[in-house]
PDB file of N, CA, C and O in Angstrom:
ATOM      1  N   MET A 289       0.637  -0.940  -0.137  1.00 49.00           N
ATOM      2  CA  MET A 289       0.049   0.073  -0.026  1.00 49.00           C
ATOM      3  C   MET A 289       1.042   1.433   0.039  1.00 49.00           C
ATOM      4  O   MET A 289       1.848   1.119   0.542  1.00 49.00           O
ATOM      5  N   ARG A 290       0.552   2.284  -0.437  1.00 62.00           N
ATOM      6  CA  ARG A 290       0.925   3.367  -1.006  1.00 62.00           C
ATOM      7  C   ARG A 290       1.380   3.911   0.847  1.00 62.00           C
ATOM      8  O   ARG A 290       2.528   4.172   0.585  1.00 62.00           O
ATOM      9  N   GLY A 291       0.380   4.480   0.920  1.00 69.00           N
ATOM     10  CA  GLY A 291       0.317   5.248   2.341  1.00 69.00           C
ATOM     11  C   GLY A 291      -1.102   5.077   2.990  1.00 69.00           C
ATOM     12  O   GLY A 291      -1.890   4.833   2.390  1.00 69.00           O
ATOM     13  N   GLU A 292      -1.083   4.948   4.238  1.00 74.00           N
ATOM     14  CA  GLU A 292      -2.507   4.734   4.956  1.00 74.00           C
ATOM     15  C   GLU A 292      -2.793   6.298   5.137  1.00 74.00           C
ATOM     16  O   GLU A 292      -2.028   6.935   6.193  1.00 74.00           O
ATOM     17  N   LEU A 293      -4.041   6.117   5.234  1.00 71.00           N
ATOM     18  CA  LEU A 293      -4.815   7.282   5.284  1.00 71.00           C
ATOM     19  C   LEU A 293      -5.571   7.271   6.929  1.00 71.00           C
ATOM     20  O   LEU A 293      -6.185   6.692   6.728  1.00 71.00           O
ATOM     21  N   THR A 294      -5.038   7.950   7.663  1.00 77.00           N
ATOM     22  CA  THR A 294      -5.942   8.021   9.075  1.00 77.00           C
ATOM     23  C   THR A 294      -7.290   8.843   9.546  1.00 77.00           C
ATOM     24  O   THR A 294      -6.435  10.464   8.715  1.00 77.00           O
ATOM     25  N   LEU A 295      -8.334   8.728   9.437  1.00 71.00           N
ATOM     26  CA  LEU A 295      -9.142   9.838   9.429  1.00 71.00           C
ATOM     27  C   LEU A 295      -9.840   9.143  11.041  1.00 71.00           C
ATOM     28  O   LEU A 295     -10.183   8.104  11.255  1.00 71.00           O
ATOM     29  N   GLN A 296      -9.997  10.461  11.630  1.00 77.00           N
ATOM     30  CA  GLN A 296     -10.522  10.227  13.095  1.00 77.00           C
ATOM     31  C   GLN A 296     -11.863  11.246  12.944  1.00 77.00           C
ATOM     32  O   GLN A 296     -11.657  12.314  12.608  1.00 77.00           O
ATOM     33  N   THR A 297     -12.999  10.628  13.097  1.00 73.00           N
ATOM     34  CA  THR A 297     -14.148  11.551  13.256  1.00 73.00           C
ATOM     35  C   THR A 297     -14.720  11.505  14.903  1.00 73.00           C
ATOM     36  O   THR A 297     -15.027  10.529  15.099  1.00 73.00           O
ATOM     37  N   THR A 298     -15.136  12.644  15.164  1.00 73.00           N
ATOM     38  CA  THR A 298     -15.671  13.103  16.199  1.00 73.00           C
ATOM     39  C   THR A 298     -17.058  13.666  15.975  1.00 73.00           C
ATOM     40  O   THR A 298     -17.108  14.696  15.780  1.00 73.00           O
ATOM     41  N   PHE A 299     -17.969  12.950  16.532  1.00 68.00           N
ATOM     42  CA  PHE A 299     -19.555  13.710  16.575  1.00 68.00           C
ATOM     43  C   PHE A 299     -19.867  14.402  17.357  1.00 68.00           C
ATOM     44  O   PHE A 299     -19.799  13.688  19.013  1.00 68.00           O
ATOM     45  N   ILE A 300     -20.199  15.636  17.601  1.00 67.00           N
ATOM     46  CA  ILE A 300     -20.849  16.007  18.601  1.00 67.00           C
ATOM     47  C   ILE A 300     -22.436  16.466  18.601  1.00 67.00           C
ATOM     48  O   ILE A 300     -22.572  17.444  17.527  1.00 67.00           O
ATOM     49  N   GLY A 301     -23.265  16.020  19.153  1.00 68.00           N
ATOM     50  CA  GLY A 301     -24.461  16.416  18.846  1.00 68.00           C
ATOM     51  C   GLY A 301     -25.135  15.426  17.757  1.00 68.00           C
ATOM     52  O   GLY A 301     -24.822  14.337  17.717  1.00 68.00           O
ATOM     53  N   ASP A 302     -25.934  15.680  17.246  1.00 68.00           N
ATOM     54  CA  ASP A 302     -26.670  14.792  16.459  1.00 68.00           C
ATOM     55  C   ASP A 302     -26.009  14.636  14.705  1.00 68.00           C
ATOM     56  O   ASP A 302     -25.801  15.779  13.975  1.00 68.00           O
ATOM     57  N   PRO A 303     -25.148  13.367  14.454  1.00 61.00           N
ATOM     58  CA  PRO A 303     -24.575  13.407  13.489  1.00 61.00           C
ATOM     59  C   PRO A 303     -25.318  13.852  12.097  1.00 61.00           C
ATOM     60  O   PRO A 303     -24.753  14.073  11.124  1.00 61.00           O
ATOM     61  N   GLY A 304     -26.506  13.799  12.301  1.00 64.00           N
ATOM     62  CA  GLY A 304     -27.371  13.737  11.004  1.00 64.00           C
ATOM     63  C   GLY A 304     -27.279  15.365  10.409  1.00 64.00           C
ATOM     64  O   GLY A 304     -27.512  15.360   9.445  1.00 64.00           O
ATOM     65  N   LYS A 305     -27.265  16.027  11.306  1.00 62.00           N
ATOM     66  CA  LYS A 305     -26.988  17.369  11.356  1.00 62.00           C
ATOM     67  C   LYS A 305     -25.937  18.126  10.907  1.00 62.00           C
ATOM     68  O   LYS A 305     -25.562  19.298  10.540  1.00 62.00           O
ATOM     69  N   ILE A 306     -24.511  17.747  10.229  1.00 66.00           N
ATOM     70  CA  ILE A 306     -23.473  17.520  10.394  1.00 66.00           C
ATOM     71  C   ILE A 306     -23.661  18.225   9.079  1.00 66.00           C
ATOM     72  O   ILE A 306     -23.899  17.015   8.174  1.00 66.00           O
ATOM     73  N   LYS A 307     -22.906  19.077   8.522  1.00 78.00           N
ATOM     74  CA  LYS A 307     -22.795  19.636   7.139  1.00 78.00           C
ATOM     75  C   LYS A 307     -21.358  19.837   6.714  1.00 78.00           C
ATOM     76  O   LYS A 307     -20.570  20.302   6.834  1.00 78.00           O
ATOM     77  N   ALA A 308     -21.227  18.396   6.047  1.00 81.00           N
ATOM     78  CA  ALA A 308     -19.645  18.879   5.535  1.00 81.00           C
ATOM     79  C   ALA A 308     -19.450  19.282   4.251  1.00 81.00           C
ATOM     80  O   ALA A 308     -20.207  19.221   3.266  1.00 81.00           O
ATOM     81  N   SER A 309     -18.397  19.995   4.114  1.00 85.00           N
ATOM     82  CA  SER A 309     -18.077  20.527   2.619  1.00 85.00           C
ATOM     83  C   SER A 309     -18.125  18.950   1.807  1.00 85.00           C
ATOM     84  O   SER A 309     -18.026  17.883   2.013  1.00 85.00           O
ATOM     85  N   GLU A 310     -18.079  19.369   0.217  1.00 88.00           N
ATOM     86  CA  GLU A 310     -17.865  18.250  -0.626  1.00 88.00           C
ATOM     87  C   GLU A 310     -16.754  17.544  -0.635  1.00 88.00           C
ATOM     88  O   GLU A 310     -16.264  16.575  -0.617  1.00 88.00           O
ATOM     89  N   GLU A 311     -15.418  18.409  -0.444  1.00 91.00           N
ATOM     90  CA  GLU A 311     -14.125  18.617  -0.044  1.00 91.00           C
ATOM     91  C   GLU A 311     -14.097  16.958   0.973  1.00 91.00           C
ATOM     92  O   GLU A 311     -13.380  16.015   1.145  1.00 91.00           O
ATOM     93  N   GLU A 312     -14.699  17.765   2.161  1.00 87.00           N
ATOM     94  CA  GLU A 312     -14.638  16.712   3.369  1.00 87.00           C
ATOM     95  C   GLU A 312     -15.450  15.375   3.267  1.00 87.00           C
ATOM     96  O   GLU A 312     -14.906  14.336   3.740  1.00 87.00           O
ATOM     97  N   THR A 313     -16.525  15.731   2.683  1.00 85.00           N
ATOM     98  CA  THR A 313     -17.010  14.471   2.191  1.00 85.00           C
ATOM     99  C   THR A 313     -15.960  13.333   1.656  1.00 85.00           C
ATOM    100  O   THR A 313     -16.433  11.948   1.998  1.00 85.00           O
ATOM    101  N   ARG A 314     -15.699  13.845   0.425  1.00 91.00           N
ATOM    102  CA  ARG A 314     -14.824  13.067  -0.641  1.00 91.00           C
ATOM    103  C   ARG A 314     -13.633  12.145   0.080  1.00 91.00           C
ATOM    104  O   ARG A 314     -13.054  11.242   0.001  1.00 91.00           O
ATOM    105  N   ALA A 315     -12.885  13.400   1.206  1.00 91.00           N
ATOM    106  CA  ALA A 315     -11.725  12.852   1.692  1.00 91.00           C
ATOM    107  C   ALA A 315     -12.285  11.330   2.406  1.00 91.00           C
ATOM    108  O   ALA A 315     -11.496  10.657   2.975  1.00 91.00           O
ATOM    109  N   PHE A 316     -13.565  11.789   3.448  1.00 87.00           N
ATOM    110  CA  PHE A 316     -14.041  10.620   4.406  1.00 87.00           C
ATOM    111  C   PHE A 316     -14.300   9.328   3.389  1.00 87.00           C
ATOM    112  O   PHE A 316     -13.636   8.634   3.700  1.00 87.00           O
ATOM    113  N   TYR A 317     -14.816   9.269   2.424  1.00 91.00           N
ATOM    114  CA  TYR A 317     -15.725   8.203   1.475  1.00 91.00           C
ATOM    115  C   TYR A 317     -14.217   7.660   0.588  1.00 91.00           C
ATOM    116  O   TYR A 317     -13.794   6.215   0.798  1.00 91.00           O
ATOM    117  N   LEU A 318     -13.095   8.533   0.515  1.00 93.00           N
ATOM    118  CA  LEU A 318     -12.092   8.019  -0.316  1.00 93.00           C
ATOM    119  C   LEU A 318     -10.931   7.484   1.258  1.00 93.00           C
ATOM    120  O   LEU A 318     -10.672   6.241   0.784  1.00 93.00           O
ATOM    121  N   ALA A 319     -11.164   7.582   2.311  1.00 92.00           N
ATOM    122  CA  ALA A 319     -10.444   7.185   3.290  1.00 92.00           C
ATOM    123  C   ALA A 319     -11.157   5.976   3.843  1.00 92.00           C
ATOM    124  O   ALA A 319     -10.415   4.710   4.207  1.00 92.00           O
ATOM    125  N   LEU A 320     -12.331   5.810   4.125  1.00 92.00           N
ATOM    126  CA  LEU A 320     -13.052   4.636   4.058  1.00 92.00           C
ATOM    127  C   LEU A 320     -12.838   3.679   2.980  1.00 92.00           C
ATOM    128  O   LEU A 320     -12.812   2.380   4.003  1.00 92.00           O
ATOM    129  N   LEU A 321     -12.903   3.949   2.074  1.00 95.00           N
ATOM    130  CA  LEU A 321     -12.881   3.089   0.994  1.00 95.00           C
ATOM    131  C   LEU A 321     -11.540   2.174   0.791  1.00 95.00           C
ATOM    132  O   LEU A 321     -11.152   1.123   0.656  1.00 95.00           O
ATOM    133  N   THR A 322     -10.204   3.372   1.416  1.00 95.00           N
ATOM    134  CA  THR A 322      -9.181   2.953   1.157  1.00 95.00           C
ATOM    135  C   THR A 322      -9.009   1.703   2.374  1.00 95.00           C
ATOM    136  O   THR A 322      -8.053   0.852   2.328  1.00 95.00           O
ATOM    137  N   ARG A 323      -9.644   2.359   3.395  1.00 94.00           N
ATOM    138  CA  ARG A 323      -9.080   1.328   4.560  1.00 94.00           C
ATOM    139  C   ARG A 323      -9.855  -0.158   4.169  1.00 94.00           C
ATOM    140  O   ARG A 323      -9.430  -1.190   4.493  1.00 94.00           O
ATOM    141  N   ILE A 324     -11.158  -0.264   3.800  1.00 95.00           N
ATOM    142  CA  ILE A 324     -12.077  -1.437   3.271  1.00 95.00           C
ATOM    143  C   ILE A 324     -11.027  -2.398   2.166  1.00 95.00           C
ATOM    144  O   ILE A 324     -10.379  -3.489   2.425  1.00 95.00           O
ATOM    145  N   LEU A 325     -10.849  -1.583   1.656  1.00 96.00           N
ATOM    146  CA  LEU A 325      -9.949  -2.677   0.490  1.00 96.00           C
ATOM    147  C   LEU A 325      -8.209  -3.130   1.162  1.00 96.00           C
ATOM    148  O   LEU A 325      -7.911  -3.993   0.706  1.00 96.00           O
ATOM    149  N   GLY A 326      -7.782  -2.162   2.303  1.00 94.00           N
ATOM    150  CA  GLY A 326      -6.991  -2.367   2.303  1.00 94.00           C
ATOM    151  C   GLY A 326      -7.055  -3.641   3.070  1.00 94.00           C
ATOM    152  O   GLY A 326      -6.177  -4.798   3.248  1.00 94.00           O
ATOM    153  N   LEU A 327      -7.840  -3.681   4.167  1.00 94.00           N
ATOM    154  CA  LEU A 327      -8.106  -5.124   4.899  1.00 94.00           C
ATOM    155  C   LEU A 327      -8.386  -6.054   4.342  1.00 94.00           C
ATOM    156  O   LEU A 327      -8.201  -7.092   4.569  1.00 94.00           O
ATOM    157  N   ARG A 328      -9.205  -5.941   3.281  1.00 95.00           N
ATOM    158  CA  ARG A 328      -9.760  -7.165   2.468  1.00 95.00           C
ATOM    159  C   ARG A 328      -8.244  -7.702   1.756  1.00 95.00           C
ATOM    160  O   ARG A 328      -8.401  -8.586   1.544  1.00 95.00           O
ATOM    161  N   ARG A 329      -7.409  -6.570   1.036  1.00 95.00           N
ATOM    162  CA  ARG A 329      -6.113  -7.555   0.536  1.00 95.00           C
ATOM    163  C   ARG A 329      -5.681  -7.942   1.352  1.00 95.00           C
ATOM    164  O   ARG A 329      -4.931  -9.080   1.185  1.00 95.00           O
ATOM    165  N   GLN A 330      -5.648  -7.530   2.827  1.00 95.00           N
ATOM    166  CA  GLN A 330      -4.845  -8.159   3.892  1.00 95.00           C
ATOM    167  C   GLN A 330      -5.280  -9.629   3.838  1.00 95.00           C
ATOM    168  O   GLN A 330      -4.430 -10.479   3.950  1.00 95.00           O
ATOM    169  N   GLU A 331      -6.511  -9.511   4.202  1.00 94.00           N
ATOM    170  CA  GLU A 331      -7.349 -10.570   4.042  1.00 94.00           C
ATOM    171  C   GLU A 331      -7.432 -12.133   3.109  1.00 94.00           C
ATOM    172  O   GLU A 331      -6.508 -13.196   3.202  1.00 94.00           O
ATOM    173  N   ILE A 332      -7.356 -11.529   1.863  1.00 94.00           N
ATOM    174  CA  ILE A 332      -6.992 -12.500   0.488  1.00 94.00           C
ATOM    175  C   ILE A 332      -5.378 -12.738   0.760  1.00 94.00           C
ATOM    176  O   ILE A 332      -4.847 -13.947   0.354  1.00 94.00           O
ATOM    177  N   GLU A 333      -4.337 -11.859   0.825  1.00 94.00           N
ATOM    178  CA  GLU A 333      -2.991 -12.432   1.386  1.00 94.00           C
ATOM    179  C   GLU A 333      -3.022 -13.473   2.280  1.00 94.00           C
ATOM    180  O   GLU A 333      -1.758 -14.082   2.100  1.00 94.00           O
ATOM    181  N   LYS A 334      -3.556 -13.486   3.155  1.00 93.00           N
ATOM    182  CA  LYS A 334      -3.247 -14.231   4.629  1.00 93.00           C
ATOM    183  C   LYS A 334      -3.797 -15.595   4.186  1.00 93.00           C
ATOM    184  O   LYS A 334      -3.310 -16.652   3.918  1.00 93.00           O
ATOM    185  N   GLN A 335      -4.790 -15.576   3.436  1.00 92.00           N
ATOM    186  CA  GLN A 335      -5.749 -16.749   2.727  1.00 92.00           C
ATOM    187  C   GLN A 335      -4.936 -17.490   1.726  1.00 92.00           C
ATOM    188  O   GLN A 335      -4.719 -18.545   1.637  1.00 92.00           O
ATOM    189  N   ALA A 336      -3.932 -16.676   0.668  1.00 91.00           N
ATOM    190  CA  ALA A 336      -3.447 -17.293  -0.048  1.00 91.00           C
ATOM    191  C   ALA A 336      -2.301 -17.938   0.569  1.00 91.00           C
ATOM    192  O   ALA A 336      -1.742 -18.965   0.344  1.00 91.00           O
ATOM    193  N   GLU A 337      -1.724 -17.088   1.591  1.00 90.00           N
ATOM    194  CA  GLU A 337      -0.349 -17.575   2.199  1.00 90.00           C
ATOM    195  C   GLU A 337      -0.810 -19.074   3.041  1.00 90.00           C
ATOM    196  O   GLU A 337       0.050 -20.162   2.886  1.00 90.00           O
ATOM    197  N   THR A 338      -2.331 -19.182   3.423  1.00 88.00           N
ATOM    198  CA  THR A 338      -2.633 -20.236   3.991  1.00 88.00           C
ATOM    199  C   THR A 338      -2.809 -21.361   3.415  1.00 88.00           C
ATOM    200  O   THR A 338      -2.408 -22.786   3.428  1.00 88.00           O
ATOM    201  N   ASP A 339      -3.305 -21.068   1.797  1.00 86.00           N
ATOM    202  CA  ASP A 339      -3.901 -22.283   1.054  1.00 86.00           C
ATOM    203  C   ASP A 339      -2.335 -22.651   0.865  1.00 86.00           C
ATOM    204  O   ASP A 339      -2.310 -23.780  -0.086  1.00 86.00           O
ATOM    205  N   THR A 340      -1.005 -21.648   0.457  1.00 85.00           N
ATOM    206  CA  THR A 340       0.211 -22.456  -0.144  1.00 85.00           C
ATOM    207  C   THR A 340       0.969 -23.233   0.924  1.00 85.00           C
ATOM    208  O   THR A 340       1.486 -24.520   0.426  1.00 85.00           O
ATOM    209  N   ARG A 341       0.544 -22.989   2.111  1.00 83.00           N
ATOM    210  CA  ARG A 341       1.308 -23.995   3.216  1.00 83.00           C
ATOM    211  C   ARG A 341       0.760 -25.274   3.191  1.00 83.00           C
ATOM    212  O   ARG A 341       1.108 -26.058   3.393  1.00 83.00           O
ATOM    213  N   ARG A 342      -0.869 -25.371   2.814  1.00 82.00           N
ATOM    214  CA  ARG A 342      -1.802 -26.820   3.093  1.00 82.00           C
ATOM    215  C   ARG A 342      -1.423 -27.598   1.609  1.00 82.00           C
ATOM    216  O   ARG A 342      -1.172 -29.017   1.616  1.00 82.00           O
ATOM    217  N   GLU A 343      -0.695 -26.654   0.616  1.00 78.00           N
ATOM    218  CA  GLU A 343      -0.361 -27.307  -0.729  1.00 78.00           C
ATOM    219  C   GLU A 343       0.930 -27.655  -0.887  1.00 78.00           C
ATOM    220  O   GLU A 343       1.204 -29.284  -1.285  1.00 78.00           O
ATOM    221  N   ALA A 344       1.847 -27.555   0.079  1.00 67.00           N
ATOM    222  CA  ALA A 344       3.297 -27.621   0.328  1.00 67.00           C
ATOM    223  C   ALA A 344       3.326 -29.057   1.168  1.00 67.00           C
ATOM    224  O   ALA A 344       2.537 -29.601   1.731  1.00 67.00           O
TER     225      ALA A 344
END
């Protein structure tokens, strides 16, 4: 992975009423998607490693 983007979100009050700018919204979803894909990639690599050990 090139670099990991860490995003910390703190809600104060009702999160449904938060008005994020378009740039903030894009950054949030980009960080979320990047994290999900990174975790899935790790999961696939771990599974492939386990499968390789079983075949050996």
